[in-house]
Amino acid sequence: MTLTRRTFLGAAAAASCAAALPAIAAKPLTIGFSQVGAESEWRTANTASIKDATRRAGINLKFADAQQQQQNQVKAIRSFIAQRVDIIAFSPVVETGWETVLREAKNAKIPVILTDRAVKVSDPSLYVSFIGSDFVEEGRRAGKWLLDYAKKNGDKPLNIVELQGTTGAAPANDRKKGFAEAIASNPKLKIIRSQTGDFTRAKGKEVMEAFLKSEGKHINVLYAHNDDMAIGAIQAIEEAGLKPGKDIVIVSIDGVRGAFEAMKAGKLNVTIECNPLLGPILVQTAQEVAAGKPVSKRITVNEGVFPAEVAAKELPNRRY
Ligand code: AHR
């Protein structure tokens, strides 16, 4: 796929009035982007980054919100194929079930770029590049932080409840895996309950209420796969008369502004950063693909770990 340039004038006419009118004008690149939804503060920042970067680059963006439904994404991708967009980009809500539609895009010779979340496909040529975080590493970082915390706090047994992300989503699968792997070295750290909160505040609160009802004061730690679920759970913990961040230690992932505010207020203990500002890298990759240049199959982003102690200092620097 190359950037095409449309001729506006015939050769003779162009020669006679070349000074007055440009002979050719670049045809803007069209990207069809299927977003997961608007389930979290992270997602809002991700959408804003993609819209902003494409607008600045003069790219014609066709944006579709899938409302966390895979079938909506499949429909959107088929519609992008029918519209003959130059590139399809999407953040897949779940990891599996993409072979058929990705093959349709390949047969139509439309390159596909994955952003944020990966897919499991038997044929890796079904997409050209995957831009996003290493979610297993994020889970490991969360687990390592808890290992250190346990060590510094008398190495007592700690009962952990886990709020998982959307069932079947790459960040839910990988963050669970990385965390379990990291805490495995300390048998005193036990996950006693684990359930999906679908990456939303409302679900995070609802599931935490259920955990508190069944486990009560046995809960020492909450591990949430994203900040929004942690923020919802904080509300549930407070409504149960407990102190989040103290009675229950809270570890979560994303590093959104809401998490920094919660840490500043002493209600959250650490957030592991997951960078949503993928717009500029998507634009650059799409332009390279359109120009026929080779691109990396896997592009990762730099991320940090932010414990509560640095929240007040870091909050003014946060961009999302
Ligand atoms: O895929 C990234 C995850 O999806 C973010 O951690 C979460 O907040 C979002 O909804």
mmCIF file of C-alpha atoms and ligand atoms in Angstrom:
data_model
loop_
_atom_site.group_PDB
_atom_site.id
_atom_site.type_symbol
_atom_site.label_atom_id
_atom_site.label_comp_id
_atom_site.label_asym_id
_atom_site.label_seq_id
_atom_site.Cartn_x
_atom_site.Cartn_y
_atom_site.Cartn_z
ATOM 1 C CA MET A 1 0.000 0.000 0.000
ATOM 2 C CA THR A 2 1.452 3.350 -1.009
ATOM 3 C CA LEU A 3 0.291 6.915 -0.592
ATOM 4 C CA THR A 4 -1.420 7.813 -3.838
ATOM 5 C CA ARG A 5 -1.288 11.254 -5.424
ATOM 6 C CA ARG A 6 -4.230 12.451 -7.473
ATOM 7 C CA THR A 7 -3.636 14.391 -10.739
ATOM 8 C CA PHE A 8 -5.883 17.431 -11.092
ATOM 9 C CA LEU A 9 -4.647 18.805 -14.457
ATOM 10 C CA GLY A 10 -3.693 17.300 -17.825
ATOM 11 C CA ALA A 11 0.035 17.537 -18.697
ATOM 12 C CA ALA A 12 -0.271 20.439 -21.218
ATOM 13 C CA ALA A 13 -2.585 22.508 -19.047
ATOM 14 C CA ALA A 14 -0.379 21.873 -16.067
ATOM 15 C CA ALA A 15 2.698 23.121 -17.949
ATOM 16 C CA SER A 16 0.957 26.347 -19.022
ATOM 17 C CA CYS A 17 -0.304 27.345 -15.612
ATOM 18 C CA ALA A 18 2.137 25.525 -13.338
ATOM 19 C CA ALA A 19 2.895 28.686 -11.405
ATOM 20 C CA ALA A 20 -0.776 29.374 -10.695
ATOM 21 C CA LEU A 21 -1.962 25.908 -9.624
ATOM 22 C CA PRO A 22 -0.256 22.893 -8.118
ATOM 23 C CA ALA A 23 -0.090 20.057 -10.670
ATOM 24 C CA ILE A 24 -0.871 17.366 -8.113
ATOM 25 C CA ALA A 25 -2.201 17.214 -4.578
ATOM 26 C CA ALA A 26 -1.495 14.465 -2.069
ATOM 27 C CA LYS A 27 -4.496 12.266 -1.311
ATOM 28 C CA PRO A 28 -4.826 12.084 2.486
ATOM 29 C CA LEU A 29 -4.332 8.702 4.080
ATOM 30 C CA THR A 30 -7.536 7.118 5.407
ATOM 31 C CA ILE A 31 -7.379 4.985 8.551
ATOM 32 C CA GLY A 32 -10.341 3.017 9.867
ATOM 33 C CA PHE A 33 -9.938 2.646 13.641
ATOM 34 C CA SER A 34 -12.082 0.364 15.791
ATOM 35 C CA GLN A 35 -11.785 1.289 19.468
ATOM 36 C CA VAL A 36 -12.705 -1.065 22.351
ATOM 37 C CA GLY A 37 -15.111 1.413 23.961
ATOM 38 C CA ALA A 38 -15.040 4.107 26.625
ATOM 39 C CA GLU A 39 -14.769 1.896 29.693
ATOM 40 C CA SER A 40 -11.981 3.685 31.566
ATOM 41 C CA GLU A 41 -10.002 6.896 32.061
ATOM 42 C CA TRP A 42 -7.151 5.123 30.234
ATOM 43 C CA ARG A 43 -9.374 4.455 27.207
ATOM 44 C CA THR A 44 -10.534 8.096 27.093
ATOM 45 C CA ALA A 45 -6.888 9.218 26.993
ATOM 46 C CA ASN A 46 -6.082 6.615 24.322
ATOM 47 C CA THR A 47 -8.965 7.749 22.101
ATOM 48 C CA ALA A 48 -7.974 11.424 22.520
ATOM 49 C CA SER A 49 -4.355 10.593 21.606
ATOM 50 C CA ILE A 50 -5.400 8.763 18.414
ATOM 51 C CA LYS A 51 -7.857 11.477 17.324
ATOM 52 C CA ASP A 52 -5.377 14.253 18.058
ATOM 53 C CA ALA A 53 -2.374 12.621 16.328
ATOM 54 C CA THR A 54 -4.341 11.715 13.187
ATOM 55 C CA ARG A 55 -5.874 15.215 12.974
ATOM 56 C CA ARG A 56 -2.440 16.853 13.276
ATOM 57 C CA ALA A 57 -1.075 14.565 10.525
ATOM 58 C CA GLY A 58 -3.968 15.419 8.170
ATOM 59 C CA ILE A 59 -5.163 11.807 8.201
ATOM 60 C CA ASN A 60 -8.779 11.047 7.436
ATOM 61 C CA LEU A 61 -9.852 8.994 10.483
ATOM 62 C CA LYS A 62 -12.933 6.794 10.431
ATOM 63 C CA PHE A 63 -13.521 6.045 14.124
ATOM 64 C CA ALA A 64 -15.873 3.366 15.473
ATOM 65 C CA ASP A 65 -16.602 2.691 19.173
ATOM 66 C CA ALA A 66 -17.294 -1.039 19.751
ATOM 67 C CA GLN A 67 -18.796 -0.625 23.224
ATOM 68 C CA GLN A 68 -16.706 -3.563 24.474
ATOM 69 C CA GLN A 69 -18.343 -5.987 21.993
ATOM 70 C CA GLN A 70 -16.257 -8.121 19.640
ATOM 71 C CA GLN A 71 -19.115 -8.434 17.137
ATOM 72 C CA ASN A 72 -19.203 -4.613 16.823
ATOM 73 C CA GLN A 73 -15.490 -4.617 16.008
ATOM 74 C CA VAL A 74 -15.918 -7.327 13.367
ATOM 75 C CA LYS A 75 -18.756 -5.273 11.829
ATOM 76 C CA ALA A 76 -16.616 -2.098 11.866
ATOM 77 C CA ILE A 77 -13.652 -3.868 10.238
ATOM 78 C CA ARG A 78 -15.915 -5.249 7.486
ATOM 79 C CA SER A 79 -17.297 -1.797 6.899
ATOM 80 C CA PHE A 80 -13.733 -0.353 6.650
ATOM 81 C CA ILE A 81 -12.916 -3.058 4.077
ATOM 82 C CA ALA A 82 -16.047 -2.168 2.076
ATOM 83 C CA GLN A 83 -15.069 1.519 2.191
ATOM 84 C CA ARG A 84 -11.570 0.635 0.912
ATOM 85 C CA VAL A 85 -9.694 2.512 3.655
ATOM 86 C CA ASP A 86 -5.882 2.582 3.277
ATOM 87 C CA ILE A 87 -5.176 1.052 6.699
ATOM 88 C CA ILE A 88 -7.233 -0.631 9.399
ATOM 89 C CA ALA A 89 -6.130 -0.193 13.001
ATOM 90 C CA PHE A 90 -7.861 -1.606 16.029
ATOM 91 C CA SER A 91 -7.541 -2.407 19.696
ATOM 92 C CA PRO A 92 -9.105 -5.877 19.995
ATOM 93 C CA VAL A 93 -11.504 -6.279 22.911
ATOM 94 C CA VAL A 94 -10.550 -9.963 23.314
ATOM 95 C CA GLU A 95 -7.590 -12.015 22.086
ATOM 96 C CA THR A 96 -9.252 -14.789 20.071
ATOM 97 C CA GLY A 97 -11.730 -15.075 17.191
ATOM 98 C CA TRP A 98 -10.093 -12.757 14.646
ATOM 99 C CA GLU A 99 -8.791 -15.130 11.921
ATOM 100 C CA THR A 100 -11.745 -14.801 9.535
ATOM 101 C CA VAL A 101 -12.120 -11.037 9.488
ATOM 102 C CA LEU A 102 -8.358 -10.433 9.406
ATOM 103 C CA ARG A 103 -8.092 -12.762 6.433
ATOM 104 C CA GLU A 104 -10.822 -10.744 4.697
ATOM 105 C CA ALA A 105 -8.713 -7.589 5.251
ATOM 106 C CA LYS A 106 -5.604 -9.349 3.950
ATOM 107 C CA ASN A 107 -7.443 -10.605 0.856
ATOM 108 C CA ALA A 108 -8.586 -7.017 0.247
ATOM 109 C CA LYS A 109 -4.893 -5.957 0.545
ATOM 110 C CA ILE A 110 -5.604 -3.605 3.450
ATOM 111 C CA PRO A 111 -2.810 -3.676 6.067
ATOM 112 C CA VAL A 112 -3.902 -4.068 9.704
ATOM 113 C CA ILE A 113 -2.118 -2.456 12.669
ATOM 114 C CA LEU A 114 -2.978 -3.618 16.192
ATOM 115 C CA THR A 115 -2.805 -1.025 18.954
ATOM 116 C CA ASP A 116 -2.852 -1.567 22.714
ATOM 117 C CA ARG A 117 -4.032 -5.217 22.771
ATOM 118 C CA ALA A 118 -2.780 -8.302 20.950
ATOM 119 C CA VAL A 119 -4.637 -11.086 19.104
ATOM 120 C CA LYS A 120 -3.937 -14.820 19.056
ATOM 121 C CA VAL A 121 -3.835 -15.924 15.434
ATOM 122 C CA SER A 122 -2.135 -18.886 13.775
ATOM 123 C CA ASP A 123 -0.921 -16.703 10.872
ATOM 124 C CA PRO A 124 1.095 -13.664 12.033
ATOM 125 C CA SER A 125 0.990 -12.175 8.532
ATOM 126 C CA LEU A 126 -2.633 -11.210 9.221
ATOM 127 C CA TYR A 127 -1.376 -7.969 10.791
ATOM 128 C CA VAL A 128 1.666 -5.836 10.030
ATOM 129 C CA SER A 129 2.501 -4.469 13.465
ATOM 130 C CA PHE A 130 1.382 -4.517 17.097
ATOM 131 C CA ILE A 131 1.964 -1.302 19.072
ATOM 132 C CA GLY A 132 1.386 -1.503 22.819
ATOM 133 C CA SER A 133 2.506 -2.316 26.349
ATOM 134 C CA ASP A 134 3.943 -5.543 27.718
ATOM 135 C CA PHE A 135 1.015 -6.537 29.949
ATOM 136 C CA VAL A 136 2.760 -9.581 31.461
ATOM 137 C CA GLU A 137 5.565 -7.286 32.599
ATOM 138 C CA GLU A 138 3.005 -4.885 34.122
ATOM 139 C CA GLY A 139 1.549 -7.781 36.140
ATOM 140 C CA ARG A 140 5.068 -8.802 37.212
ATOM 141 C CA ARG A 141 5.812 -5.253 38.342
ATOM 142 C CA ALA A 142 2.629 -5.230 40.435
ATOM 143 C CA GLY A 143 3.607 -8.573 41.991
ATOM 144 C CA LYS A 144 7.193 -7.446 42.648
ATOM 145 C CA TRP A 145 5.947 -4.323 44.394
ATOM 146 C CA LEU A 146 3.796 -6.522 46.664
ATOM 147 C CA LEU A 147 6.694 -8.893 47.373
ATOM 148 C CA ASP A 148 8.766 -5.904 48.546
ATOM 149 C CA TYR A 149 5.865 -4.546 50.574
ATOM 150 C CA ALA A 150 5.417 -7.926 52.311
ATOM 151 C CA LYS A 151 9.132 -8.094 53.094
ATOM 152 C CA LYS A 152 9.196 -4.591 54.559
ATOM 153 C CA ASN A 153 6.074 -5.259 56.636
ATOM 154 C CA GLY A 154 7.055 -8.305 58.663
ATOM 155 C CA ASP A 155 6.549 -10.985 56.019
ATOM 156 C CA LYS A 156 3.083 -11.864 57.352
ATOM 157 C CA PRO A 157 0.574 -13.957 55.358
ATOM 158 C CA LEU A 158 -1.445 -11.716 53.011
ATOM 159 C CA ASN A 159 -4.815 -12.617 51.512
ATOM 160 C CA ILE A 160 -5.253 -11.053 48.090
ATOM 161 C CA VAL A 161 -8.445 -10.412 46.139
ATOM 162 C CA GLU A 162 -8.053 -9.802 42.410
ATOM 163 C CA LEU A 163 -10.260 -7.692 40.149
ATOM 164 C CA GLN A 164 -9.626 -8.974 36.644
ATOM 165 C CA GLY A 165 -10.117 -7.014 33.454
ATOM 166 C CA THR A 166 -12.528 -8.032 30.700
ATOM 167 C CA THR A 167 -12.677 -11.832 30.345
ATOM 168 C CA GLY A 168 -10.581 -12.956 27.384
ATOM 169 C CA ALA A 169 -8.835 -9.586 26.936
ATOM 170 C CA ALA A 170 -5.051 -9.634 26.554
ATOM 171 C CA PRO A 171 -4.438 -7.255 29.500
ATOM 172 C CA ALA A 172 -6.620 -9.424 31.782
ATOM 173 C CA ASN A 173 -4.902 -12.680 30.779
ATOM 174 C CA ASP A 174 -1.391 -11.232 30.844
ATOM 175 C CA ARG A 175 -1.645 -9.132 34.002
ATOM 176 C CA LYS A 176 -3.026 -12.153 35.870
ATOM 177 C CA LYS A 177 -0.172 -14.304 34.585
ATOM 178 C CA GLY A 178 2.622 -11.804 35.342
ATOM 179 C CA PHE A 179 1.354 -11.108 38.871
ATOM 180 C CA ALA A 180 0.929 -14.809 39.748
ATOM 181 C CA GLU A 181 4.413 -15.510 38.411
ATOM 182 C CA ALA A 182 5.969 -12.745 40.547
ATOM 183 C CA ILE A 183 4.284 -13.631 43.855
ATOM 184 C CA ALA A 184 4.886 -17.389 43.436
ATOM 185 C CA SER A 185 8.206 -17.073 45.285
ATOM 186 C CA ASN A 186 6.375 -16.169 48.537
ATOM 187 C CA PRO A 187 3.852 -18.846 49.622
ATOM 188 C CA LYS A 188 2.443 -16.449 52.253
ATOM 189 C CA LEU A 189 0.878 -14.348 49.466
ATOM 190 C CA LYS A 190 -2.391 -16.016 48.476
ATOM 191 C CA ILE A 191 -5.053 -15.006 45.962
ATOM 192 C CA ILE A 192 -8.265 -15.956 47.786
ATOM 193 C CA ARG A 193 -10.797 -14.524 45.290
ATOM 194 C CA SER A 194 -10.502 -13.475 41.651
ATOM 195 C CA GLN A 195 -13.309 -12.173 39.446
ATOM 196 C CA THR A 196 -13.786 -9.899 36.461
ATOM 197 C CA GLY A 197 -14.757 -6.265 36.971
ATOM 198 C CA ASP A 198 -14.718 -5.626 33.194
ATOM 199 C CA PHE A 199 -12.249 -2.706 33.564
ATOM 200 C CA THR A 200 -15.029 -0.367 34.771
ATOM 201 C CA ARG A 201 -15.531 1.592 38.011
ATOM 202 C CA ALA A 202 -19.119 0.421 38.439
ATOM 203 C CA LYS A 203 -18.209 -3.264 38.078
ATOM 204 C CA GLY A 204 -15.102 -2.840 40.243
ATOM 205 C CA LYS A 205 -17.270 -1.469 43.039
ATOM 206 C CA GLU A 206 -19.921 -4.159 42.646
ATOM 207 C CA VAL A 207 -17.429 -7.063 42.713
ATOM 208 C CA MET A 208 -15.473 -5.564 45.629
ATOM 209 C CA GLU A 209 -18.746 -5.315 47.586
ATOM 210 C CA ALA A 210 -19.272 -9.037 46.982
ATOM 211 C CA PHE A 211 -15.667 -9.824 48.033
ATOM 212 C CA LEU A 212 -16.136 -7.822 51.233
ATOM 213 C CA LYS A 213 -19.418 -9.573 51.967
ATOM 214 C CA SER A 214 -17.934 -13.054 51.623
ATOM 215 C CA GLU A 215 -14.398 -12.495 52.944
ATOM 216 C CA GLY A 216 -14.829 -9.462 55.227
ATOM 217 C CA LYS A 217 -11.774 -8.674 57.338
ATOM 218 C CA HIS A 218 -9.761 -11.530 55.813
ATOM 219 C CA ILE A 219 -8.857 -9.333 52.852
ATOM 220 C CA ASN A 220 -5.413 -7.720 53.181
ATOM 221 C CA VAL A 221 -4.668 -6.747 49.587
ATOM 222 C CA LEU A 222 -6.597 -5.782 46.468
ATOM 223 C CA TYR A 223 -4.879 -6.291 43.105
ATOM 224 C CA ALA A 224 -6.908 -4.522 40.375
ATOM 225 C CA HIS A 225 -6.048 -4.954 36.689
ATOM 226 C CA ASN A 226 -6.798 -1.257 36.150
ATOM 227 C CA ASP A 227 -7.142 1.982 38.105
ATOM 228 C CA ASP A 228 -10.826 2.447 37.329
ATOM 229 C CA MET A 229 -11.769 -0.829 39.025
ATOM 230 C CA ALA A 230 -9.510 0.112 41.965
ATOM 231 C CA ILE A 231 -11.261 3.485 42.264
ATOM 232 C CA GLY A 232 -14.686 1.767 42.239
ATOM 233 C CA ALA A 233 -13.419 -0.710 44.858
ATOM 234 C CA ILE A 234 -12.139 2.149 47.061
ATOM 235 C CA GLN A 235 -15.715 3.401 47.290
ATOM 236 C CA ALA A 236 -16.944 -0.081 48.291
ATOM 237 C CA ILE A 237 -14.204 -0.386 50.942
ATOM 238 C CA GLU A 238 -15.085 3.018 52.428
ATOM 239 C CA GLU A 239 -18.792 2.183 52.440
ATOM 240 C CA ALA A 240 -17.908 -0.994 54.374
ATOM 241 C CA GLY A 241 -16.296 1.200 57.059
ATOM 242 C CA LEU A 242 -12.710 0.260 56.180
ATOM 243 C CA LYS A 243 -9.766 2.435 55.161
ATOM 244 C CA PRO A 244 -8.539 1.802 51.582
ATOM 245 C CA GLY A 245 -4.750 1.973 51.339
ATOM 246 C CA LYS A 246 -4.423 1.089 55.032
ATOM 247 C CA ASP A 247 -6.815 -1.699 56.113
ATOM 248 C CA ILE A 248 -6.606 -3.031 52.566
ATOM 249 C CA VAL A 249 -3.451 -2.393 50.539
ATOM 250 C CA ILE A 250 -4.319 -1.546 46.919
ATOM 251 C CA VAL A 251 -2.135 -2.269 43.892
ATOM 252 C CA SER A 252 -3.428 -1.303 40.450
ATOM 253 C CA ILE A 253 -2.379 -0.647 36.867
ATOM 254 C CA ASP A 254 -2.608 2.290 34.387
ATOM 255 C CA GLY A 255 -1.292 5.416 36.130
ATOM 256 C CA VAL A 256 -4.236 7.664 35.280
ATOM 257 C CA ARG A 257 -4.800 10.980 37.041
ATOM 258 C CA GLY A 258 -7.598 9.483 39.200
ATOM 259 C CA ALA A 259 -5.108 6.962 40.612
ATOM 260 C CA PHE A 260 -2.600 9.700 41.452
ATOM 261 C CA GLU A 261 -5.342 11.650 43.237
ATOM 262 C CA ALA A 262 -6.328 8.516 45.188
ATOM 263 C CA MET A 263 -2.658 7.907 46.118
ATOM 264 C CA LYS A 264 -2.273 11.539 47.202
ATOM 265 C CA ALA A 265 -5.313 11.030 49.463
ATOM 266 C CA GLY A 266 -3.673 7.874 50.933
ATOM 267 C CA LYS A 267 -6.313 5.526 49.468
ATOM 268 C CA LEU A 268 -4.198 3.653 46.889
ATOM 269 C CA ASN A 269 -0.682 2.311 47.438
ATOM 270 C CA VAL A 270 0.829 1.968 43.972
ATOM 271 C CA THR A 271 -0.047 2.196 40.289
ATOM 272 C CA ILE A 272 1.911 0.480 37.524
ATOM 273 C CA GLU A 273 1.987 2.672 34.435
ATOM 274 C CA CYS A 274 0.382 1.599 31.154
ATOM 275 C CA ASN A 275 0.900 4.285 28.522
ATOM 276 C CA PRO A 276 -2.258 5.149 26.511
ATOM 277 C CA LEU A 277 -0.619 7.853 24.371
ATOM 278 C CA LEU A 278 -0.240 5.637 21.318
ATOM 279 C CA GLY A 279 -1.570 8.089 18.692
ATOM 280 C CA PRO A 280 1.776 9.484 17.457
ATOM 281 C CA ILE A 281 3.350 5.996 17.098
ATOM 282 C CA LEU A 282 0.268 4.742 15.279
ATOM 283 C CA VAL A 283 0.453 7.674 12.837
ATOM 284 C CA GLN A 284 4.161 7.162 12.184
ATOM 285 C CA THR A 285 3.728 3.405 11.670
ATOM 286 C CA ALA A 286 0.716 3.894 9.388
ATOM 287 C CA GLN A 287 2.615 6.428 7.285
ATOM 288 C CA GLU A 288 5.572 4.060 6.959
ATOM 289 C CA VAL A 289 3.312 1.150 5.998
ATOM 290 C CA ALA A 290 1.538 3.359 3.441
ATOM 291 C CA ALA A 291 4.903 4.385 1.992
ATOM 292 C CA GLY A 292 5.846 0.729 1.592
ATOM 293 C CA LYS A 293 8.598 0.910 4.241
ATOM 294 C CA PRO A 294 9.308 -2.037 6.560
ATOM 295 C CA VAL A 295 7.963 -1.642 10.128
ATOM 296 C CA SER A 296 8.651 -3.529 13.370
ATOM 297 C CA LYS A 297 6.252 -6.337 14.061
ATOM 298 C CA ARG A 298 6.223 -5.424 17.785
ATOM 299 C CA ILE A 299 6.524 -1.872 19.128
ATOM 300 C CA THR A 300 6.523 -1.443 22.921
ATOM 301 C CA VAL A 301 6.377 1.725 25.024
ATOM 302 C CA ASN A 302 8.329 2.856 28.104
ATOM 303 C CA GLU A 303 6.477 2.734 31.410
ATOM 304 C CA GLY A 304 7.219 3.234 35.118
ATOM 305 C CA VAL A 305 6.028 2.246 38.597
ATOM 306 C CA PHE A 306 4.543 4.971 40.802
ATOM 307 C CA PRO A 307 4.148 4.277 44.529
ATOM 308 C CA ALA A 308 2.005 6.572 46.720
ATOM 309 C CA GLU A 309 5.118 8.300 48.126
ATOM 310 C CA VAL A 310 5.776 10.033 44.778
ATOM 311 C CA ALA A 311 2.134 10.812 43.887
ATOM 312 C CA ALA A 312 2.002 14.449 45.043
ATOM 313 C CA LYS A 313 5.217 15.323 43.185
ATOM 314 C CA GLU A 314 4.231 13.452 39.999
ATOM 315 C CA LEU A 315 0.580 14.526 39.758
ATOM 316 C CA PRO A 316 1.252 17.898 38.028
ATOM 317 C CA ASN A 317 3.346 16.106 35.357
ATOM 318 C CA ARG A 318 0.691 13.575 34.372
ATOM 319 C CA ARG A 319 -0.633 13.974 30.832
ATOM 320 C CA TYR A 320 -3.703 11.775 31.310
HETATM 321 O O1 AHR B 1 -5.929 -2.480 27.213
HETATM 322 C C1 AHR B 1 -5.556 -1.542 28.160
HETATM 323 C C2 AHR B 1 -6.499 -1.574 29.313
HETATM 324 O O2 AHR B 1 -7.819 -1.358 28.854
HETATM 325 C C3 AHR B 1 -6.273 -0.521 30.364
HETATM 326 O O3 AHR B 1 -5.484 -0.945 31.406
HETATM 327 C C4 AHR B 1 -7.648 -0.345 30.887
HETATM 328 O O4 AHR B 1 -7.831 0.729 31.730
HETATM 329 C C5 AHR B 1 -8.423 -0.358 29.647
HETATM 330 O O5 AHR B 1 -9.743 -0.366 29.734
#
